[in-house]
Amino acid sequence: MKLDQSLVDAAVELMDRRWPLGGPGGAAAVRLADGGIVTSVGLDNMNGSVALCQETGAFIQAYTQDRVVTASVCVCRDIEHDRFLILPPCGVCQERLALWGPSVEVAVPREGDPTQWEGRTLAEVNPYYWGLQFADGRWPSPSQHAE
């Protein structure tokens, strides 16, 4: 199982549960190779420099449990237009996902409608991944990431 609407729904459900409707918020959901889903939110903090991406907690849960991530989605609430938006992974989260390889699927907003999504592999989102330069032109293995 990979990226599908149930993964998006899991992120939206967590966002709605964690933050009341009408206020800002965001959440993420990650699909694991065994079909499981882990979710997470970013930290609320007065000091923005200690904030973490919504996805970070789910990535850490998967890594701690030695589970393989196959897909990831991040959402945020657009209170001005009463909707949620799909957020593609930032560069830092792309780097975190690289641990699980180029075939990890991520949700990206559909062109012209940020409330709709389509799946892209990490390799498609980041075709010039810097790590290729240190792994003989191949995507680095998990053990190479640990070096």
Coordinates of C-alpha atoms in Angstrom, one line a residue:
M1 CA 0.0 0.0 0.0
K2 CA 1.2 3.4 -0.9
L3 CA -0.2 6.9 -1.2
D4 CA -4.0 7.0 -1.4
Q5 CA -6.9 9.1 -0.1
S6 CA -7.0 7.2 3.2
L7 CA -3.5 8.6 4.0
V8 CA -4.6 12.1 3.2
D9 CA -7.7 11.6 5.3
A10 CA -5.6 10.4 8.3
A11 CA -3.6 13.6 8.2
V12 CA -6.7 15.8 7.9
E13 CA -8.4 13.9 10.8
L14 CA -5.4 14.4 13.1
M15 CA -5.3 18.1 12.1
D16 CA -9.0 18.5 12.9
R17 CA -8.7 16.6 16.2
R18 CA -5.6 18.5 17.4
W19 CA -6.7 22.0 16.4
P20 CA -10.3 23.2 16.5
L21 CA -11.9 24.0 13.2
G22 CA -11.6 27.6 12.3
G23 CA -8.0 27.9 13.5
P24 CA -4.7 27.2 11.9
G25 CA -3.2 23.8 12.1
G26 CA -1.4 21.1 10.1
A27 CA -0.6 17.4 10.3
A28 CA 1.1 14.6 8.4
A29 CA 0.5 10.9 7.8
V30 CA 3.1 8.4 6.7
R31 CA 2.3 5.0 5.1
L32 CA 4.5 2.1 6.2
A33 CA 5.5 -0.9 4.1
D34 CA 3.3 -3.2 6.2
G35 CA 0.3 -0.9 5.4
G36 CA 0.3 0.8 8.8
I37 CA -0.1 4.6 9.1
V38 CA 1.7 6.8 11.6
T39 CA 0.7 10.5 12.0
S40 CA 2.2 13.5 13.6
V41 CA 2.0 17.3 14.0
G42 CA 4.6 20.0 14.5
L43 CA 5.3 21.5 17.8
D44 CA 3.6 24.7 18.9
N45 CA 6.3 27.0 20.3
M46 CA 6.9 30.7 20.8
N47 CA 10.4 30.3 19.5
G48 CA 10.1 29.5 15.8
S49 CA 13.7 28.3 15.5
V50 CA 12.8 25.1 17.5
A51 CA 9.7 24.3 15.4
L52 CA 9.7 21.0 13.4
C53 CA 7.9 20.1 10.2
Q54 CA 4.6 18.3 10.6
E55 CA 6.1 15.1 9.3
T56 CA 9.1 14.8 11.6
G57 CA 7.4 12.9 14.3
A58 CA 6.0 10.3 12.0
F59 CA 9.4 9.8 10.3
I60 CA 11.0 9.4 13.8
Q61 CA 8.3 6.9 14.8
A62 CA 8.9 4.8 11.7
Y63 CA 12.7 4.9 12.1
T64 CA 12.6 4.1 15.8
Q65 CA 10.4 1.1 15.1
D66 CA 12.7 0.0 12.2
R67 CA 9.8 0.3 9.8
V68 CA 9.9 1.3 6.1
V69 CA 8.2 4.4 4.9
T70 CA 6.6 4.1 1.5
A71 CA 4.5 7.3 1.3
S72 CA 4.0 10.7 3.0
V73 CA 1.5 13.5 3.0
C74 CA 1.4 16.8 4.8
V75 CA -1.7 19.1 5.1
C76 CA -2.4 22.5 6.6
R77 CA -5.6 24.4 7.2
D78 CA -6.3 27.5 5.0
I79 CA -8.6 29.3 7.4
E80 CA -9.2 32.2 5.0
H81 CA -10.8 29.9 2.5
D82 CA -12.1 27.2 4.9
R83 CA -10.2 24.3 3.3
F84 CA -7.1 22.3 3.7
L85 CA -4.1 22.4 1.5
I86 CA -1.6 19.7 0.4
L87 CA 1.9 20.7 1.2
P88 CA 4.8 19.1 -0.7
P89 CA 7.7 18.0 1.4
C90 CA 10.2 20.8 2.1
G91 CA 13.9 20.2 1.3
V92 CA 14.6 19.1 4.9
C93 CA 11.8 16.5 4.8
Q94 CA 12.9 15.3 1.3
E95 CA 16.3 14.7 2.9
R96 CA 14.7 12.8 5.8
L97 CA 12.7 10.7 3.4
A98 CA 15.8 9.9 1.3
L99 CA 16.7 7.4 4.0
W100 CA 13.9 5.1 2.5
G101 CA 14.9 5.6 -1.1
P102 CA 13.8 7.2 -4.3
S103 CA 10.5 5.3 -4.7
V104 CA 8.9 6.9 -1.6
E105 CA 5.7 8.5 -2.8
V106 CA 4.8 12.0 -1.6
A107 CA 1.7 14.1 -2.1
V108 CA 2.1 17.3 -4.0
P109 CA -0.7 19.8 -4.8
R110 CA -2.3 19.4 -8.2
E111 CA -1.4 22.3 -10.5
G112 CA -4.1 25.0 -10.2
D113 CA -5.8 23.4 -7.2
P114 CA -3.8 23.1 -3.9
T115 CA -6.7 21.2 -2.3
Q116 CA -6.2 18.3 -4.7
W117 CA -3.2 16.0 -4.7
E118 CA -1.2 13.7 -6.9
G119 CA 1.5 11.3 -6.0
R120 CA 5.1 11.8 -7.1
T121 CA 8.1 9.7 -6.1
L122 CA 10.9 11.3 -4.2
A123 CA 13.1 10.9 -7.2
E124 CA 10.6 12.9 -9.3
V125 CA 10.4 15.6 -6.7
N126 CA 14.1 15.8 -6.2
P127 CA 15.8 14.6 -9.5
Y128 CA 19.1 16.1 -8.6
Y129 CA 19.5 14.6 -5.2
W130 CA 23.0 15.6 -3.9
G131 CA 23.6 12.2 -2.3
L132 CA 24.0 10.6 -5.7
Q133 CA 27.4 12.3 -6.0
F134 CA 28.6 10.2 -3.1
A135 CA 27.1 6.8 -4.0
D136 CA 28.5 6.2 -7.5
G137 CA 25.4 7.9 -9.1
R138 CA 22.9 5.6 -7.3
W139 CA 20.5 6.5 -4.6
P140 CA 22.4 6.0 -1.3
S141 CA 21.4 3.0 0.7
P142 CA 20.2 3.3 4.3
S143 CA 23.6 2.2 5.6
Q144 CA 25.3 4.9 3.5
H145 CA 23.0 7.5 5.1
A146 CA 24.2 6.3 8.5
E147 CA 27.9 6.8 7.6

